[in-house]
mmCIF file of C-alpha atoms in Angstrom:
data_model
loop_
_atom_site.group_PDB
_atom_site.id
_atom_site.type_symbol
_atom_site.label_atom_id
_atom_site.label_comp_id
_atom_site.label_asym_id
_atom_site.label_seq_id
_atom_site.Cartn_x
_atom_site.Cartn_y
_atom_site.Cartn_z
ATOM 1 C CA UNK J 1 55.686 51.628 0.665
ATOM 2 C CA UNK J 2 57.736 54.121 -1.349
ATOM 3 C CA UNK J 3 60.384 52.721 -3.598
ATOM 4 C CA UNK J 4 63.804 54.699 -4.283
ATOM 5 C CA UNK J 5 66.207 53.221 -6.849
ATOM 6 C CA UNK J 6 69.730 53.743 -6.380
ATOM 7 C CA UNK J 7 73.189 52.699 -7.226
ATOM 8 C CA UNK J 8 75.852 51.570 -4.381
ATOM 9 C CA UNK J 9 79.575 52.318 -4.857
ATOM 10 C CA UNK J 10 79.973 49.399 -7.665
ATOM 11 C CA UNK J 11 77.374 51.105 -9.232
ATOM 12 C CA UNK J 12 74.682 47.828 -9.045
ATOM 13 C CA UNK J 13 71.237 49.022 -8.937
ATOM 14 C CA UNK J 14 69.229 48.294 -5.658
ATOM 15 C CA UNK J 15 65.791 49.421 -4.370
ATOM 16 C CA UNK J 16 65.478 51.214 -0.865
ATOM 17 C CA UNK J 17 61.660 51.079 0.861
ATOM 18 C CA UNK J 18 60.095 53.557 2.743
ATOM 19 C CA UNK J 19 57.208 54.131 4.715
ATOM 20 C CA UNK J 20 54.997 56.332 2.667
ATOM 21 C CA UNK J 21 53.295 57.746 5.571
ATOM 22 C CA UNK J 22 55.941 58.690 7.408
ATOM 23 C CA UNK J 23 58.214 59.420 5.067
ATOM 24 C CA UNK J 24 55.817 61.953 2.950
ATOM 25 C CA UNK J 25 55.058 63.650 6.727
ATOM 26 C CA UNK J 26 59.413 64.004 7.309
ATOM 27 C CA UNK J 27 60.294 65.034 3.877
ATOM 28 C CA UNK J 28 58.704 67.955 1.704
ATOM 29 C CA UNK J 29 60.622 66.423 -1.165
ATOM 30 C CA UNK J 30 59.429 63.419 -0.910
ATOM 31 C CA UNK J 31 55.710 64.233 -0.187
ATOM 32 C CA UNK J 32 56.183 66.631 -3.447
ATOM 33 C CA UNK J 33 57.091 63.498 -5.796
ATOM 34 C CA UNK J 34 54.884 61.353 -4.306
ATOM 35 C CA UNK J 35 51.948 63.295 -4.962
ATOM 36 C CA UNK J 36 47.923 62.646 -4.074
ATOM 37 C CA UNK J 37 45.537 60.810 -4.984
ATOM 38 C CA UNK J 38 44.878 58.942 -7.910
ATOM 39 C CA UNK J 39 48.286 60.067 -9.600
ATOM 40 C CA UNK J 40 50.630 59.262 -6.432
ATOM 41 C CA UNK J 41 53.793 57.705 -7.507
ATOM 42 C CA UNK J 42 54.941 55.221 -5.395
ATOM 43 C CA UNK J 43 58.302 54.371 -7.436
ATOM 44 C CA UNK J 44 61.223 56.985 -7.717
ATOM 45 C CA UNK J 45 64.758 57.688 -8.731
ATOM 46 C CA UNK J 46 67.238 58.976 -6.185
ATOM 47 C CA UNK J 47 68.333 61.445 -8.594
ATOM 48 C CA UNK J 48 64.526 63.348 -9.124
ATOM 49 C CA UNK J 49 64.792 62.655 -5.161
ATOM 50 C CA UNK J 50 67.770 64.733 -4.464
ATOM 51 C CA UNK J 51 66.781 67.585 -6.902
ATOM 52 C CA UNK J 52 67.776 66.207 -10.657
ATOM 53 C CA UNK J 53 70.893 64.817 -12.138
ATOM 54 C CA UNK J 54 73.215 68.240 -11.477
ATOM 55 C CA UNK J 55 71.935 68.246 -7.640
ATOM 56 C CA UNK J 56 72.785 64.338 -7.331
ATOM 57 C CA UNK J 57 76.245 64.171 -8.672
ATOM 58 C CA UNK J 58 77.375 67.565 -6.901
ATOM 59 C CA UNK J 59 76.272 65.747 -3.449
ATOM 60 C CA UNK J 60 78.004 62.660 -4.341
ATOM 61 C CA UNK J 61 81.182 64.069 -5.252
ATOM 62 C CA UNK J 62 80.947 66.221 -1.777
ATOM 63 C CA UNK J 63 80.502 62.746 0.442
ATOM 64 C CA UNK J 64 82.695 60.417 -1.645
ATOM 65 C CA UNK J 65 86.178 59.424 -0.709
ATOM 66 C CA UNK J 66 88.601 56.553 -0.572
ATOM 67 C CA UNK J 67 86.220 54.299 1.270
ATOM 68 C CA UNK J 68 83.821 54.344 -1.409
ATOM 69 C CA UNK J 69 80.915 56.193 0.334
ATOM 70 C CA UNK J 70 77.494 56.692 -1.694
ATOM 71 C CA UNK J 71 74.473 58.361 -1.839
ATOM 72 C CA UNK J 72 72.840 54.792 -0.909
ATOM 73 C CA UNK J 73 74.843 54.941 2.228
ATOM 74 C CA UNK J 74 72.990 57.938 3.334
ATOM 75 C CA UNK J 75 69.869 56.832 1.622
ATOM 76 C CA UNK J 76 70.246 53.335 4.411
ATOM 77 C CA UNK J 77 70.683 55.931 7.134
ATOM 78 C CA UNK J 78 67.893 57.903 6.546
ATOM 79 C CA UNK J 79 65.889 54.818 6.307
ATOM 80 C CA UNK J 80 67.249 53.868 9.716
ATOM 81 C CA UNK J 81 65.984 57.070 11.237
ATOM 82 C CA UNK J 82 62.550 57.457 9.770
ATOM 83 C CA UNK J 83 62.002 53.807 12.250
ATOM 84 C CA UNK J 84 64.185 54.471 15.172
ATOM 85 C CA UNK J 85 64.230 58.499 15.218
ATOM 86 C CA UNK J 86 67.371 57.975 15.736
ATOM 87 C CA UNK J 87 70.530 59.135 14.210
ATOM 88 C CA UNK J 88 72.966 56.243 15.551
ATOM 89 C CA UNK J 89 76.913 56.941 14.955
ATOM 90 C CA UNK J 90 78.601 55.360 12.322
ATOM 91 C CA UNK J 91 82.546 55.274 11.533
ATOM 92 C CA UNK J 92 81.907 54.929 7.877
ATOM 93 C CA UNK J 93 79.552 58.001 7.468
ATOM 94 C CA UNK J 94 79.795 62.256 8.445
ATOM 95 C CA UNK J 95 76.885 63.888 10.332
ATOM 96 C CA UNK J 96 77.666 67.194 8.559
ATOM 97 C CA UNK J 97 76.980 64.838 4.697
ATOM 98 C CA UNK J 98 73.783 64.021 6.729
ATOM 99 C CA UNK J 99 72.692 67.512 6.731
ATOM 100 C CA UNK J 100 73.249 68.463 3.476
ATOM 101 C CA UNK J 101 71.535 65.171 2.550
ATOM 102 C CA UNK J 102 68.949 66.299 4.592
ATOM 103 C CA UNK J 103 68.464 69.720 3.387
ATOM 104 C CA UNK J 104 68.421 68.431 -0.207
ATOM 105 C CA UNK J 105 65.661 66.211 0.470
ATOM 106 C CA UNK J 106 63.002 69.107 2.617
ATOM 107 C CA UNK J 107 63.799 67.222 5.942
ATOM 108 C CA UNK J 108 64.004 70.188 8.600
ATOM 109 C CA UNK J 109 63.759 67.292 11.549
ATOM 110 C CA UNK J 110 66.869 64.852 10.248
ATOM 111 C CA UNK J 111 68.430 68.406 9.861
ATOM 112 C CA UNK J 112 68.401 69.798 12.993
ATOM 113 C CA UNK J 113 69.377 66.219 14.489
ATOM 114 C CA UNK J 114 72.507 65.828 12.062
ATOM 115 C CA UNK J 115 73.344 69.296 13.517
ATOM 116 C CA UNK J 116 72.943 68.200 17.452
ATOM 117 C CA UNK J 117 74.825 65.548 16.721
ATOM 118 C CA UNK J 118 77.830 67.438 15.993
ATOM 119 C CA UNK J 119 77.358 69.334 19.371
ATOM 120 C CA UNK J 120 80.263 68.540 21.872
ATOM 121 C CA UNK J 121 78.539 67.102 23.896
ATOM 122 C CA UNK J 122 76.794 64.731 22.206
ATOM 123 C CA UNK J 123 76.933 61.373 23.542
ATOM 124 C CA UNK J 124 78.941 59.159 20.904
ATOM 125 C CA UNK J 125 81.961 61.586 21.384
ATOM 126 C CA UNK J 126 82.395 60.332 24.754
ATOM 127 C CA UNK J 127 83.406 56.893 23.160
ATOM 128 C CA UNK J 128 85.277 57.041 19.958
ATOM 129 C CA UNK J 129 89.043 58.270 19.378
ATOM 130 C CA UNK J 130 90.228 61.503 18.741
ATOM 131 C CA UNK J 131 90.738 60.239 14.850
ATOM 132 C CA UNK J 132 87.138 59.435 14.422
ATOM 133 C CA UNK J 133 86.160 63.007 16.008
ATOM 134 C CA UNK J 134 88.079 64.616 13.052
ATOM 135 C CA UNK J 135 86.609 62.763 10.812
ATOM 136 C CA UNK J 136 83.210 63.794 11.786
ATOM 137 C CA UNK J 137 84.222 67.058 11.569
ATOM 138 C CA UNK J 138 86.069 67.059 8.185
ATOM 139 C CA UNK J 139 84.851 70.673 7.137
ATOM 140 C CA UNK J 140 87.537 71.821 9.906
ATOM 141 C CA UNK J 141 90.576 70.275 8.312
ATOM 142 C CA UNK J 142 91.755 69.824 4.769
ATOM 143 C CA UNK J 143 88.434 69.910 3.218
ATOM 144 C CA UNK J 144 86.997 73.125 4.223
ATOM 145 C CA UNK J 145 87.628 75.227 1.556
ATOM 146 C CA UNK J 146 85.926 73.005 -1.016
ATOM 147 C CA UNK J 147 82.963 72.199 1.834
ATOM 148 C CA UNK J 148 82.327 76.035 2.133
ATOM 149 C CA UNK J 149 81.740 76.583 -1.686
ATOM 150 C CA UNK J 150 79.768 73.846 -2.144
ATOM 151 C CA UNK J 151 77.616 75.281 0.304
ATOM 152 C CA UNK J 152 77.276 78.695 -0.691
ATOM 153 C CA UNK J 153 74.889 79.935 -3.095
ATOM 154 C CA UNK J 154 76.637 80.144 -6.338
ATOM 155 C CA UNK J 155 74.608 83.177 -7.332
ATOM 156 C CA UNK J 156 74.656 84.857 -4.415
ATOM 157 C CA UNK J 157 78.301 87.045 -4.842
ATOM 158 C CA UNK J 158 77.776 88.278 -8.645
ATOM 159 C CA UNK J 159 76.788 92.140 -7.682
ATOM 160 C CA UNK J 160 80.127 92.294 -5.043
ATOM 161 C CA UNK J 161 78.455 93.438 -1.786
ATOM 162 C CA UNK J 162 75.087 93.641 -2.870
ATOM 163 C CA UNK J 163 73.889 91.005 -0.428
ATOM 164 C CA UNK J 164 76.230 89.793 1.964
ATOM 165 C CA UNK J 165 73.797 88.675 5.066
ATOM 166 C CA UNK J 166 74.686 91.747 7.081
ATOM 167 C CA UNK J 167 72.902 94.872 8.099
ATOM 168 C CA UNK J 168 74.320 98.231 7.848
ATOM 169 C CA UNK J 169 75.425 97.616 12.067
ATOM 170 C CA UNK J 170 77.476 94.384 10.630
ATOM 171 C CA UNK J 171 74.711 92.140 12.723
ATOM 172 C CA UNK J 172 73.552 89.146 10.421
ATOM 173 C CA UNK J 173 69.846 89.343 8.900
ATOM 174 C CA UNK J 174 67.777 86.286 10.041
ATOM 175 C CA UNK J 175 66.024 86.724 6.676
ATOM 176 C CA UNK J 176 68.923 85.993 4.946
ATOM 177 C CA UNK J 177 70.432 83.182 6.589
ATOM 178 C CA UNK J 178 67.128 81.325 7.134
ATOM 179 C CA UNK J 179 67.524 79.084 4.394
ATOM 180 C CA UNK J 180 71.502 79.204 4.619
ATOM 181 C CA UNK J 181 71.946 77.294 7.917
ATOM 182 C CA UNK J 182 75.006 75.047 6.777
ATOM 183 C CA UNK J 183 76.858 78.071 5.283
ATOM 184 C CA UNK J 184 76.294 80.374 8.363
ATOM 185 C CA UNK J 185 77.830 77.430 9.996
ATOM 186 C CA UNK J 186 80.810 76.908 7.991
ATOM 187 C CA UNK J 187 81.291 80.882 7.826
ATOM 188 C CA UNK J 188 81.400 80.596 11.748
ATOM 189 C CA UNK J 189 83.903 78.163 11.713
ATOM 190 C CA UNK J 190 86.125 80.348 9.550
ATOM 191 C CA UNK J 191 85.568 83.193 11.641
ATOM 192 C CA UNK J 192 86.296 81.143 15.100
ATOM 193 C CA UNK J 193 89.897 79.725 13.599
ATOM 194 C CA UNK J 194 90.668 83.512 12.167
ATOM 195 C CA UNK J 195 92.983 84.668 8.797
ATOM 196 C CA UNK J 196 95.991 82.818 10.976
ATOM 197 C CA UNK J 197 94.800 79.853 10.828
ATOM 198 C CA UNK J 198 95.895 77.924 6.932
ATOM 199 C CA UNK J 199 92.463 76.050 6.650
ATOM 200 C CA UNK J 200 91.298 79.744 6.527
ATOM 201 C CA UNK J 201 94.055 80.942 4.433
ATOM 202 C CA UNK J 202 93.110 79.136 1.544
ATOM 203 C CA UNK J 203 89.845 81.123 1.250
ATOM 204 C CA UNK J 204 90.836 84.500 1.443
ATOM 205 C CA UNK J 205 91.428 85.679 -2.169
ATOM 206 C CA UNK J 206 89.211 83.500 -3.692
ATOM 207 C CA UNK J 207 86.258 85.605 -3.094
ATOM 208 C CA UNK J 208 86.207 89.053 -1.963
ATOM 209 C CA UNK J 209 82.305 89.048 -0.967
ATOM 210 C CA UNK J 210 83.938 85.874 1.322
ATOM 211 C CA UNK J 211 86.090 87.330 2.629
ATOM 212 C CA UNK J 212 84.359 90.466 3.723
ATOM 213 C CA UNK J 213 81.529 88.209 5.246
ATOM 214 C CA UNK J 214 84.430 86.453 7.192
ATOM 215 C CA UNK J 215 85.818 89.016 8.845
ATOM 216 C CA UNK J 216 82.576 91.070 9.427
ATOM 217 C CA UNK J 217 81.488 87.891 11.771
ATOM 218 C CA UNK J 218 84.487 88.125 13.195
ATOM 219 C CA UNK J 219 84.124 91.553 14.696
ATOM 220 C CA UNK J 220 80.169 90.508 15.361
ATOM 221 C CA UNK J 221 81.417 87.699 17.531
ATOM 222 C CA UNK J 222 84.019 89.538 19.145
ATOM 223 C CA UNK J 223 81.660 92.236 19.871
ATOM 224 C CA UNK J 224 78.969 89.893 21.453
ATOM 225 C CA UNK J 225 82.011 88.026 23.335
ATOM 226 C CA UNK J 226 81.518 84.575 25.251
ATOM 227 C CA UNK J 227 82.699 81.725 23.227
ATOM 228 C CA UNK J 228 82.327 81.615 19.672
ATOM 229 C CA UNK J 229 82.920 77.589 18.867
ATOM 230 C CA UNK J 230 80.025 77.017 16.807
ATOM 231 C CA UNK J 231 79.600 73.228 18.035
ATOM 232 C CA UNK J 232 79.380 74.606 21.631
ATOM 233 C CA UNK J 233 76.343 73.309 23.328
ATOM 234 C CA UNK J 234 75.252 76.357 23.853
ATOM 235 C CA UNK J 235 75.338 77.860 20.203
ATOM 236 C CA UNK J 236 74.008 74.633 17.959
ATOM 237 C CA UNK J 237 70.884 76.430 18.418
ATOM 238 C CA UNK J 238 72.063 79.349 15.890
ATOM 239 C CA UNK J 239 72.403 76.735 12.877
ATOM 240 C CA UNK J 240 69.157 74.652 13.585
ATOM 241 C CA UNK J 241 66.191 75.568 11.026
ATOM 242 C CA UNK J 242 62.331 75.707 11.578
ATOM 243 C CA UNK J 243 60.058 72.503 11.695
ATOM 244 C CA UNK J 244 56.666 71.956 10.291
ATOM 245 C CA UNK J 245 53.974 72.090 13.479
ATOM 246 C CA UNK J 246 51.415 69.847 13.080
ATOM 247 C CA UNK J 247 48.847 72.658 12.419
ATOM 248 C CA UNK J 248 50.892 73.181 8.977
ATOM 249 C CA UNK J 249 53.058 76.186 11.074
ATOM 250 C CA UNK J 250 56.659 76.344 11.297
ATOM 251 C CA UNK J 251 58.164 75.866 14.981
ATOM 252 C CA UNK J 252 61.267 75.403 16.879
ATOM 253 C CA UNK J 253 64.419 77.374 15.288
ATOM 254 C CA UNK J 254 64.359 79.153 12.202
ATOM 255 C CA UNK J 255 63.463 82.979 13.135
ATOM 256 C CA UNK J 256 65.896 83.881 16.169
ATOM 257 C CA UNK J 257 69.247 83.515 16.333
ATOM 258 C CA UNK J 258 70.673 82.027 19.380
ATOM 259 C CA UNK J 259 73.119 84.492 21.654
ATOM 260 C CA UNK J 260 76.761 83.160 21.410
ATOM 261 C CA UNK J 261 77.708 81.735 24.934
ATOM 262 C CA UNK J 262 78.247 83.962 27.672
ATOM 263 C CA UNK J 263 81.050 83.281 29.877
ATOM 264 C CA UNK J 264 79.540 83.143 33.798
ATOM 265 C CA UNK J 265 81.104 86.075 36.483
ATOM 266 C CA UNK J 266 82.836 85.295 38.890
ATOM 267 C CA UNK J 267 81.091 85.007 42.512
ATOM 268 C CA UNK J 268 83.101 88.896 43.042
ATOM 269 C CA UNK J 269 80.829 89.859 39.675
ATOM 270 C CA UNK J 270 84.296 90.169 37.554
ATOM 271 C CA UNK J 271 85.363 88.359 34.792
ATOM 272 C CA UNK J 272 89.034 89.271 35.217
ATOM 273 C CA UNK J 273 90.044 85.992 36.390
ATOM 274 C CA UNK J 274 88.464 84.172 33.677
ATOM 275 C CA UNK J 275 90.843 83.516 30.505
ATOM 276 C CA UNK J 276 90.386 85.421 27.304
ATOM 277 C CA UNK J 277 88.335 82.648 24.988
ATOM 278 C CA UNK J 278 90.679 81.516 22.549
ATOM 279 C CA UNK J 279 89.989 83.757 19.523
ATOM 280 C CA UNK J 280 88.914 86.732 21.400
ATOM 281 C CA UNK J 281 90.435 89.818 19.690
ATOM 282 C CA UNK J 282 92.347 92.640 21.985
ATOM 283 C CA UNK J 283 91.140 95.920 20.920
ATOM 284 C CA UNK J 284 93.914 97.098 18.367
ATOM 285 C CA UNK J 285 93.138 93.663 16.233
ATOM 286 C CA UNK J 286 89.573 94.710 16.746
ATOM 287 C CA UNK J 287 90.216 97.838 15.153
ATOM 288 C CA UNK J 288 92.507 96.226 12.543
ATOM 289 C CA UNK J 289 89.640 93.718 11.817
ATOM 290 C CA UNK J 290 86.910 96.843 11.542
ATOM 291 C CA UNK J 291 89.402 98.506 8.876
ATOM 292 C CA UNK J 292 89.785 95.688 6.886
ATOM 293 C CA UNK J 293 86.212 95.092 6.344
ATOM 294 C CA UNK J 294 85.206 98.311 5.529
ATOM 295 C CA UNK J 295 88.416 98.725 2.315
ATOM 296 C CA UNK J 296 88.864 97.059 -0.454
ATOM 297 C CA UNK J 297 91.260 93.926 0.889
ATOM 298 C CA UNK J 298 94.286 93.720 -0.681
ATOM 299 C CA UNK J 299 94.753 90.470 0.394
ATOM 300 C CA UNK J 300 98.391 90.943 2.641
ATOM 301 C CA UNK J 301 100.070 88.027 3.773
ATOM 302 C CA UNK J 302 98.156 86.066 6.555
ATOM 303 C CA UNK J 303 100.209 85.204 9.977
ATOM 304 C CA UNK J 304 101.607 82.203 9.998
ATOM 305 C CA UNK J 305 100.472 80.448 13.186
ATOM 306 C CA UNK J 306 97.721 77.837 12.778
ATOM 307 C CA UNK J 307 94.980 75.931 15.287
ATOM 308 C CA UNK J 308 94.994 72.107 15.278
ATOM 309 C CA UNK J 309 93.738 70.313 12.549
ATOM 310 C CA UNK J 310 90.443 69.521 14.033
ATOM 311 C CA UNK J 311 88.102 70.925 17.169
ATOM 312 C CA UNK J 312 88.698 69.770 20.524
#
């Protein structure tokens, strides 16, 4: 067994055990620490776990809130998933925190099901309220701003435009966003609720590499058409990253990214009587949007009107 020592919300030290085996096989981190050999190390700190000091108290001041939530919360989960390979709903804890706590520890599997999870069709919607479905998805309301630079490379805007994830066509470069899953995501988001909507608003300005990246996936979505709600069903597949095979090969997602959902034809083979998707652009905002991106913003006054707090 592997032993982790960590600090709950009162800040009282307690040791979480882990499978080596299986835990060394899941996590690259993990498997690094440990070691080989003679010299494995079978007793660690969560910080070393979760990248250093720096790395552990960024993460922890992303999850925490008024209920007290800790990095041993997520630890238990994770714990609870290496046995059941399952990641079981819980009230108290955020599937998208998951991921990130996933991604800091080298676990592309717990990754990709912290993403699924957040699909709209995954099962444990079906039976909690509408408040609890917010919750889940926190990086749509109040905290999205915040969410989206934590997520972002910090180093990544310091030559303006140099790299932005985008060809010279506006189409994103799977090279770049390979290893930048939960951003792509969150930069999806901001591009389905649009410059009206005030979660959005409090972006733009900020960063001007941002907000060129925002609206440049906004004309790339509009262009490919179908709907762009990045927790459709049909999409997740865009934001899930590559597994280890067991030959020591990388499989499943990673190096194609998924087509945004097409909308079926009609039995006539027309789409006319099918409703625009909700943040479809007519062609003057289309052309608006392809102006913007290629100037200097100036950063005008966004419209007023706003989505709902969270997605449906």
């Amino acid at each position: 067994m592997i032993e982790i020592n960590c600090r709950d919300s009162s800040k009282k030290l307690v040791t979480v055990r882990l499978p080596e085996a299986l835990a060394c096989s899941l996590s690259g981190r993990i498997s690094t620490l440990v070691g080989t050999g003679t010299n494995k190390r079978r007793e660690l700190s969560v910080e070393e776990l979760l990248g250093g000091p720096e790395s552990f108290e960024d993460l922890e001041d992303q999850i925490a809130d008024e209920n007290g939530r800790a990095i041993l919360d997520y630890l238990t989960w994770f714990v609870q998933w290496l046995y059941t390979s399952k990641l079981n709903y819980n009230k108290d804890l955020r599937f998208f925190d998951m991921w990130l706590f996933a991604s800091k520890i080298d676990c592309p599997k717990l990754q990709n099901e912290a993403m699924r999870m957040l699909s709209r069709d995954a099962l444990w919607r079906s039976s909690v309220s509408l408040e609890e479905k917010k919750r889940q998805y926190f990086f749509a309301n109040s905290e999205f701003h915040e969410t989206l630079l934590y997520c972002i490379d910090p180093n990544m805007f310091s030559n303006a435009l140099e790299k932005d994830g985008f060809d010279k066509n506006g189409k994103l470069e799977a090279s770049f966003w390979k290893n930048r899953k939960c951003w792509l995501f969150l930069l999806d988001c901001a591009a389905y609720f649009g410059p009206g909507d005030r979660r959005v608003r409090s972006i733009f300005g900020e960063c001007e590499s941002m907000d060129i990246q925002i609206i440049k996936r906004m004309i790339d979505l509009a262009k490919e058409g179908g709907d762009p709600c990045p927790w459709d069903p049909k999409n997740i597949a865009r934001y899930l990253v590559a597994e280890p095979a067991r030959d020591g090969g990388l499989t499943g997602a990673g190096f194609m990214l998924a087509p945004v959902r097409k909308h079926e034809q009609s039995p006539s083979g027309s789409n006319e009587s099918k409703k625009r998707p909700k943040h479809s652009l007519t062609p003057e905002q289309h052309r608006a949007m392809i102006e913007f991106a290629t100037r200097r913003p100036s950063y005008p006054e966004p419209p007023r009107n706003s989505s709902p707090d969270g997605p449906a």
